[in-house]
Amino acid sequence: MPASTAAAAFAETPPPLDIERGASLRAHNTFGLPCVAQTLVRLHSEADVRRVVNDPELGPAPKFVLGGGSNLVLTRDVDLCVLKMEIRGRRVLETRDDAVIVEVGAGESWHDTVQWCLDHDLPGLENMALIPGTVGAAPVQNIGAYGIELKDRFESLDAVDLVTGRTVTLTAEQCRFGYRDSVFKRHLANKSVITRVRLRLPRPWVPVLGYLELERKIAETGNTHPSARDIFDWICEVRRAKLPDPAVIGNAGSFFKNPVVTPEQCRDIIGRDPEIVHYPLEDGSFKLAAGWMIDACGWKGKSIGRAGVYERQALVLVNRGGASGAEVVTLARAIQESVYGRFGIRLEPEPVVL
């Protein structure tokens, strides 16, 4: 073989898969819960996903897709093939009259992506600042905050099927977004890997300000026409004031979904607890503040074992140091029973329990 041909063949040989056996996942979940994965594969490209699918050992093995671990409660060691998403990259894909389309690697930090867009004069994501996790996990959970959900800024995504290795592109309709829900939490759970997400940032930009905390910031500052950067800064301040930093206190953010009830259910609860925080929705139903209900049941600041309820926000469960996943689950179930006993509402956890 000529030297030039040999060099070309060598250059085309992909690097080996990034595999770790008996890998600790403590640093890969924001609760800081102890857990060991039998096999951990770091995915740096779409090609890596296909190589996993085609591998005689890894291909047939049951799999679990891991992003930033910010929506996860680990209760045991994992005898699955854990796929750790680490695909990077951000770029403006298309500029249209009505929107700018930004494509982002699924392994990028969500919050860093919000900052990157603002740094490139691309507003539209600022209300979702400081939401932990990766960009690839954002559609799975249909993340949202302060009046905006991922689905409101979503164009499409690419995912690789973990059986066939084929890449598919899904629209918002195909993702079946719901409140903290999507097709990836249902029949596509751990059956495909999201590799790239395309975000649709509307033009012209219109601020979303219809939340009490933002109205308070407007009143405090006198800034009645805030920029996207102003909104970003305000939301970062609000979130940091009431939510713990996972690097300091292990947590998974809001642990329970805010329940949605019928008008009749809402009237019944208000009749018994007139102060309950509730928000009307476009379809006539009402969203109840789960944190308010947990606080009303006396859980704020309380603990079971080494798992506790955060003192500043009852919706957040925390690892007070050395907690196990079982302790977190026990605390969560006790809270559910208290809320059900008082309000007749069964709170639904946001995180995946494994």
Short mmCIF file of C-alpha atoms in Angstrom, two decimals:
data_model
loop_
_atom_site.label_atom_id
_atom_site.label_comp_id
_atom_site.label_asym_id
_atom_site.label_seq_id
_atom_site.Cartn_x
_atom_site.Cartn_y
_atom_site.Cartn_z
CA MET A 1 0.00 0.00 0.00
CA PRO A 2 1.46 3.40 -0.96
CA ALA A 3 2.38 5.62 2.00
CA SER A 4 -0.22 8.25 1.05
CA THR A 5 -2.97 5.61 0.92
CA ALA A 6 -1.94 4.15 4.26
CA ALA A 7 -1.92 7.62 5.82
CA ALA A 8 -5.41 8.32 4.47
CA ALA A 9 -6.73 5.02 5.80
CA PHE A 10 -5.19 5.75 9.21
CA ALA A 11 -6.71 9.24 9.25
CA GLU A 12 -10.15 7.80 8.54
CA THR A 13 -9.99 5.33 11.44
CA PRO A 14 -12.28 6.65 14.17
CA PRO A 15 -11.01 6.80 17.75
CA PRO A 16 -12.15 3.98 20.03
CA LEU A 17 -15.37 4.42 21.95
CA ASP A 18 -14.91 6.26 25.26
CA ILE A 19 -15.93 3.45 27.65
CA GLU A 20 -15.55 3.23 31.43
CA ARG A 21 -16.39 0.11 33.43
CA GLY A 22 -17.63 0.33 37.02
CA ALA A 23 -18.06 4.10 36.71
CA SER A 24 -19.22 6.22 39.64
CA LEU A 25 -22.21 8.39 38.73
CA ARG A 26 -22.05 10.56 41.88
CA ALA A 27 -20.54 13.45 39.91
CA HIS A 28 -23.01 12.90 37.06
CA ASN A 29 -26.23 13.54 39.02
CA THR A 30 -26.95 16.89 40.63
CA PHE A 31 -28.39 15.25 43.76
CA GLY A 32 -24.90 13.85 44.36
CA LEU A 33 -26.32 10.38 45.05
CA PRO A 34 -23.96 7.39 45.18
CA CYS A 35 -24.28 4.97 42.29
CA VAL A 36 -22.04 2.84 40.08
CA ALA A 37 -22.76 2.14 36.41
CA GLN A 38 -21.68 -1.22 35.05
CA THR A 39 -20.78 0.46 31.74
CA LEU A 40 -20.54 4.18 30.91
CA VAL A 41 -20.08 5.29 27.30
CA ARG A 42 -19.39 8.96 26.59
CA LEU A 43 -20.92 10.02 23.28
CA HIS A 44 -18.89 12.71 21.50
CA SER A 45 -20.58 12.44 18.09
CA GLU A 46 -23.57 11.00 16.28
CA ALA A 47 -21.22 8.39 14.84
CA ASP A 48 -20.48 7.21 18.40
CA VAL A 49 -24.16 6.40 18.88
CA ARG A 50 -24.21 4.26 15.74
CA ARG A 51 -21.01 2.50 16.85
CA VAL A 52 -22.70 1.63 20.15
CA VAL A 53 -25.71 0.25 18.27
CA ASN A 54 -23.46 -1.85 16.01
CA ASP A 55 -21.21 -3.10 18.81
CA PRO A 56 -21.76 -6.84 19.47
CA GLU A 57 -21.68 -6.33 23.26
CA LEU A 58 -23.16 -2.84 23.72
CA GLY A 59 -25.75 -2.99 20.94
CA PRO A 60 -28.09 -5.59 22.50
CA ALA A 61 -27.60 -4.31 26.08
CA PRO A 62 -30.42 -2.36 27.83
CA LYS A 63 -29.51 1.33 27.86
CA PHE A 64 -30.06 4.49 29.88
CA VAL A 65 -29.45 7.93 28.36
CA LEU A 66 -27.79 10.43 30.72
CA GLY A 67 -27.48 14.16 30.12
CA GLY A 68 -26.56 16.49 32.97
CA GLY A 69 -28.23 14.28 35.59
CA SER A 70 -30.27 17.24 36.84
CA ASN A 71 -33.60 15.40 36.65
CA LEU A 72 -32.59 12.09 38.15
CA VAL A 73 -32.85 10.19 41.45
CA LEU A 74 -30.52 7.18 41.59
CA THR A 75 -31.63 4.57 44.11
CA ARG A 76 -29.31 1.69 43.15
CA ASP A 77 -26.30 0.72 41.08
CA VAL A 78 -27.08 0.65 37.37
CA ASP A 79 -26.58 -2.63 35.51
CA LEU A 80 -27.41 -0.90 32.22
CA CYS A 81 -25.26 0.57 29.49
CA VAL A 82 -25.31 4.27 30.43
CA LEU A 83 -24.91 6.61 27.45
CA LYS A 84 -23.50 9.95 28.59
CA MET A 85 -24.35 12.67 26.06
CA GLU A 86 -21.36 14.96 25.35
CA ILE A 87 -21.96 16.19 21.78
CA ARG A 88 -20.95 19.87 21.55
CA GLY A 89 -21.37 22.79 19.17
CA ARG A 90 -23.63 25.79 18.55
CA ARG A 91 -24.34 27.67 15.32
CA VAL A 92 -26.89 29.89 13.63
CA LEU A 93 -28.42 27.60 11.06
CA GLU A 94 -30.83 29.97 9.33
CA THR A 95 -32.03 33.56 9.55
CA ARG A 96 -35.60 34.12 8.37
CA ASP A 97 -37.94 37.10 8.44
CA ASP A 98 -39.93 35.60 11.32
CA ALA A 99 -37.22 33.74 13.26
CA VAL A 100 -33.60 32.76 13.71
CA ILE A 101 -32.91 29.02 13.87
CA VAL A 102 -30.06 28.00 16.17
CA GLU A 103 -28.68 24.44 16.16
CA VAL A 104 -27.08 23.13 19.35
CA GLY A 105 -25.31 19.90 20.26
CA ALA A 106 -27.27 17.85 22.79
CA GLY A 107 -24.36 17.78 25.24
CA GLU A 108 -24.15 21.55 25.63
CA SER A 109 -25.27 23.18 28.89
CA TRP A 110 -28.75 24.69 28.60
CA HIS A 111 -27.93 27.78 30.66
CA ASP A 112 -24.68 28.38 28.78
CA THR A 113 -26.68 28.17 25.55
CA VAL A 114 -29.11 30.82 26.79
CA GLN A 115 -26.10 33.05 27.55
CA TRP A 116 -24.50 32.27 24.16
CA CYS A 117 -27.66 33.33 22.34
CA LEU A 118 -27.82 36.64 24.23
CA ASP A 119 -24.11 37.23 23.59
CA HIS A 120 -24.87 36.83 19.86
CA ASP A 121 -27.88 39.19 20.02
CA LEU A 122 -30.35 36.30 19.76
CA PRO A 123 -33.04 36.86 22.43
CA GLY A 124 -35.94 34.56 23.20
CA LEU A 125 -34.64 32.06 25.76
CA GLU A 126 -33.96 34.48 28.63
CA ASN A 127 -36.98 33.40 30.72
CA MET A 128 -35.46 29.92 30.93
CA ALA A 129 -32.12 31.08 32.34
CA LEU A 130 -30.42 28.96 35.02
CA ILE A 131 -32.46 25.83 34.30
CA PRO A 132 -29.93 23.05 34.94
CA GLY A 133 -29.18 20.24 32.52
CA THR A 134 -28.18 19.78 28.91
CA VAL A 135 -29.78 20.95 25.69
CA GLY A 136 -30.57 17.35 24.74
CA ALA A 137 -32.55 16.87 27.94
CA ALA A 138 -34.60 20.04 27.40
CA PRO A 139 -37.07 18.49 24.91
CA VAL A 140 -37.38 15.31 26.99
CA GLN A 141 -38.71 17.28 29.94
CA ASN A 142 -40.18 20.14 27.89
CA ILE A 143 -38.45 22.46 30.35
CA GLY A 144 -40.05 25.77 31.16
CA ALA A 145 -40.03 28.77 33.48
CA TYR A 146 -41.61 32.19 33.84
CA GLY A 147 -44.14 31.86 31.04
CA ILE A 148 -42.09 30.03 28.38
CA GLU A 149 -41.63 26.33 27.67
CA LEU A 150 -39.15 24.65 25.37
CA LYS A 151 -41.96 23.84 22.92
CA ASP A 152 -42.50 27.60 22.43
CA ARG A 153 -38.96 27.95 21.09
CA PHE A 154 -38.59 24.61 19.35
CA GLU A 155 -38.00 23.95 15.65
CA SER A 156 -36.88 20.30 15.40
CA LEU A 157 -34.35 17.78 16.68
CA ASP A 158 -32.23 14.89 15.47
CA ALA A 159 -32.22 11.56 17.29
CA VAL A 160 -30.58 8.21 16.65
CA ASP A 161 -32.65 5.06 17.05
CA LEU A 162 -30.91 2.71 19.50
CA VAL A 163 -32.12 -0.38 17.63
CA THR A 164 -31.57 0.50 13.98
CA GLY A 165 -28.91 3.22 14.28
CA ARG A 166 -30.92 5.42 11.91
CA THR A 167 -31.05 9.17 12.42
CA VAL A 168 -34.53 10.70 12.44
CA THR A 169 -35.63 14.33 12.55
CA LEU A 170 -38.67 15.09 14.71
CA THR A 171 -40.93 18.14 14.66
CA ALA A 172 -42.70 19.63 17.68
CA GLU A 173 -45.84 17.69 16.81
CA GLN A 174 -43.92 14.42 16.66
CA CYS A 175 -42.30 15.15 20.03
CA ARG A 176 -45.79 15.33 21.62
CA PHE A 177 -44.87 17.99 24.12
CA GLY A 178 -46.96 18.31 27.27
CA TYR A 179 -46.46 19.85 30.68
CA ARG A 180 -42.96 18.57 31.61
CA ASP A 181 -43.60 15.73 29.20
CA SER A 182 -42.75 14.46 25.74
CA VAL A 183 -42.60 11.30 23.65
CA PHE A 184 -39.09 10.74 25.07
CA LYS A 185 -40.55 10.13 28.54
CA ARG A 186 -42.98 7.61 27.11
CA HIS A 187 -42.60 5.09 24.29
CA LEU A 188 -39.23 6.49 23.13
CA ALA A 189 -37.72 6.49 26.64
CA ASN A 190 -34.15 5.15 26.34
CA LYS A 191 -34.97 3.88 22.84
CA SER A 192 -33.36 6.82 21.04
CA VAL A 193 -30.67 9.40 21.73
CA ILE A 194 -31.21 13.09 20.95
CA THR A 195 -28.05 14.39 19.28
CA ARG A 196 -28.92 17.91 18.08
CA VAL A 197 -31.68 20.39 18.87
CA ARG A 198 -32.79 23.31 16.70
CA LEU A 199 -34.31 26.28 18.50
CA ARG A 200 -36.64 28.82 16.90
CA LEU A 201 -36.09 32.36 18.22
CA PRO A 202 -38.95 34.59 17.00
CA ARG A 203 -38.42 37.89 15.20
CA PRO A 204 -39.24 40.51 16.25
CA TRP A 205 -38.47 39.70 19.88
CA VAL A 206 -41.34 40.31 22.32
CA PRO A 207 -40.66 40.13 26.08
CA VAL A 208 -42.66 37.69 28.22
CA LEU A 209 -43.32 39.47 31.53
CA GLY A 210 -46.53 38.01 32.92
CA TYR A 211 -45.11 36.55 36.13
CA LEU A 212 -45.30 38.08 39.59
CA GLU A 213 -41.53 38.00 40.19
CA LEU A 214 -40.91 39.89 36.94
CA GLU A 215 -43.65 42.41 37.70
CA ARG A 216 -41.96 43.02 41.05
CA LYS A 217 -38.61 43.61 39.33
CA ILE A 218 -40.24 46.15 37.00
CA ALA A 219 -41.73 47.94 40.02
CA GLU A 220 -38.44 47.84 41.95
CA THR A 221 -36.27 49.13 39.10
CA GLY A 222 -38.73 51.40 37.31
CA ASN A 223 -37.61 49.68 34.10
CA THR A 224 -40.91 49.27 32.25
CA HIS A 225 -39.29 48.18 28.97
CA PRO A 226 -36.63 45.65 29.98
CA SER A 227 -34.25 44.21 27.44
CA ALA A 228 -33.72 40.47 27.05
CA ARG A 229 -30.50 40.85 29.05
CA ASP A 230 -32.41 42.65 31.83
CA ILE A 231 -34.92 39.79 32.00
CA PHE A 232 -32.08 37.26 32.01
CA ASP A 233 -30.37 39.05 34.92
CA TRP A 234 -33.63 39.36 36.88
CA ILE A 235 -34.48 35.68 36.49
CA CYS A 236 -30.97 34.66 37.52
CA GLU A 237 -31.33 36.81 40.66
CA VAL A 238 -34.75 35.36 41.48
CA ARG A 239 -33.70 31.75 40.94
CA ARG A 240 -30.45 32.11 42.91
CA ALA A 241 -32.36 33.68 45.81
CA LYS A 242 -34.76 30.76 46.21
CA LEU A 243 -33.08 27.72 44.64
CA PRO A 244 -29.93 26.03 45.95
CA ASP A 245 -26.82 25.67 43.79
CA PRO A 246 -26.37 21.91 43.11
CA ALA A 247 -22.61 22.41 43.39
CA VAL A 248 -23.16 23.39 47.04
CA ILE A 249 -26.32 21.48 48.05
CA GLY A 250 -27.30 18.42 46.03
CA ASN A 251 -30.76 18.74 44.45
CA ALA A 252 -32.72 18.21 41.25
CA GLY A 253 -34.51 21.56 41.16
CA SER A 254 -38.30 21.47 41.42
CA PHE A 255 -39.11 17.94 42.55
CA PHE A 256 -42.87 17.91 41.89
CA LYS A 257 -44.98 19.12 38.99
CA ASN A 258 -47.51 21.85 39.68
CA PRO A 259 -50.81 19.92 39.44
CA VAL A 260 -53.43 20.97 36.89
CA VAL A 261 -57.05 20.67 38.04
CA THR A 262 -60.54 21.35 36.71
CA PRO A 263 -62.40 24.56 37.65
CA GLU A 264 -64.62 22.48 39.95
CA GLN A 265 -61.63 20.98 41.76
CA CYS A 266 -60.05 24.41 42.08
CA ARG A 267 -63.22 25.93 43.56
CA ASP A 268 -63.46 23.06 46.04
CA ILE A 269 -59.85 23.52 47.22
CA ILE A 270 -60.21 27.32 47.42
CA GLY A 271 -63.33 26.78 49.54
CA ARG A 272 -61.20 24.88 52.06
CA ASP A 273 -57.93 26.84 51.63
CA PRO A 274 -58.71 30.34 50.26
CA GLU A 275 -55.03 31.34 50.19
CA ILE A 276 -53.86 28.57 47.86
CA VAL A 277 -51.78 29.93 44.98
CA HIS A 278 -53.39 29.09 41.63
CA TYR A 279 -53.11 30.23 38.00
CA PRO A 280 -55.77 30.06 35.27
CA LEU A 281 -54.75 28.30 32.05
CA GLU A 282 -55.94 28.97 28.51
CA ASP A 283 -58.09 25.83 28.38
CA GLY A 284 -60.06 26.85 31.48
CA SER A 285 -58.22 24.57 33.89
CA PHE A 286 -56.09 25.81 36.79
CA LYS A 287 -52.49 25.18 37.81
CA LEU A 288 -51.91 24.89 41.56
CA ALA A 289 -48.61 25.81 43.23
CA ALA A 290 -47.19 22.51 44.54
CA GLY A 291 -44.62 24.35 46.65
CA TRP A 292 -47.37 26.27 48.45
CA MET A 293 -49.22 23.04 49.26
CA ILE A 294 -46.05 21.34 50.55
CA ASP A 295 -45.29 24.38 52.70
CA ALA A 296 -48.88 24.43 53.99
CA CYS A 297 -48.42 20.82 55.12
CA GLY A 298 -45.45 21.91 57.24
CA TRP A 299 -42.64 20.28 55.27
CA LYS A 300 -40.38 23.27 54.57
CA GLY A 301 -37.03 22.71 56.28
CA LYS A 302 -37.96 19.20 57.47
CA SER A 303 -35.88 16.06 56.81
CA ILE A 304 -36.13 12.30 56.67
CA GLY A 305 -32.68 10.87 57.23
CA ARG A 306 -30.22 12.94 55.23
CA ALA A 307 -32.76 14.07 52.64
CA GLY A 308 -34.66 17.28 53.32
CA VAL A 309 -36.96 20.00 52.03
CA TYR A 310 -35.13 23.22 51.21
CA GLU A 311 -35.72 26.03 53.68
CA ARG A 312 -36.30 28.71 51.03
CA GLN A 313 -38.43 26.72 48.58
CA ALA A 314 -40.59 23.77 49.61
CA LEU A 315 -40.73 22.46 46.03
CA VAL A 316 -37.03 21.54 46.19
CA LEU A 317 -35.74 18.40 47.91
CA VAL A 318 -32.07 18.45 48.90
CA ASN A 319 -29.23 16.14 49.87
CA ARG A 320 -28.09 17.39 53.28
CA GLY A 321 -24.91 15.35 52.96
CA GLY A 322 -24.52 11.65 52.29
CA ALA A 323 -28.16 11.00 51.46
CA SER A 324 -29.14 7.88 49.57
CA GLY A 325 -31.64 7.69 46.75
CA ALA A 326 -33.89 5.62 49.01
CA GLU A 327 -34.02 8.46 51.55
CA VAL A 328 -35.00 10.94 48.84
CA VAL A 329 -37.78 8.62 47.62
CA THR A 330 -39.03 8.04 51.19
CA LEU A 331 -39.21 11.80 51.79
CA ALA A 332 -40.99 12.38 48.48
CA ARG A 333 -43.61 9.72 49.25
CA ALA A 334 -44.23 11.15 52.72
CA ILE A 335 -44.82 14.59 51.17
CA GLN A 336 -47.19 13.09 48.59
CA GLU A 337 -49.25 11.44 51.32
CA SER A 338 -49.44 14.68 53.34
CA VAL A 339 -50.58 16.74 50.36
CA TYR A 340 -53.10 14.09 49.30
CA GLY A 341 -54.50 13.88 52.82
CA ARG A 342 -55.06 17.64 53.03
CA PHE A 343 -55.91 18.65 49.47
CA GLY A 344 -56.95 15.43 47.74
CA ILE A 345 -54.24 16.03 45.13
CA ARG A 346 -51.59 13.44 44.26
CA LEU A 347 -48.34 15.27 43.43
CA GLU A 348 -46.36 13.83 40.51
CA PRO A 349 -42.54 13.86 40.73
CA GLU A 350 -40.60 15.54 37.92
CA PRO A 351 -37.34 13.54 38.15
CA VAL A 352 -36.80 10.07 36.76
CA VAL A 353 -36.32 7.56 39.61
CA LEU A 354 -33.93 4.77 38.68
#
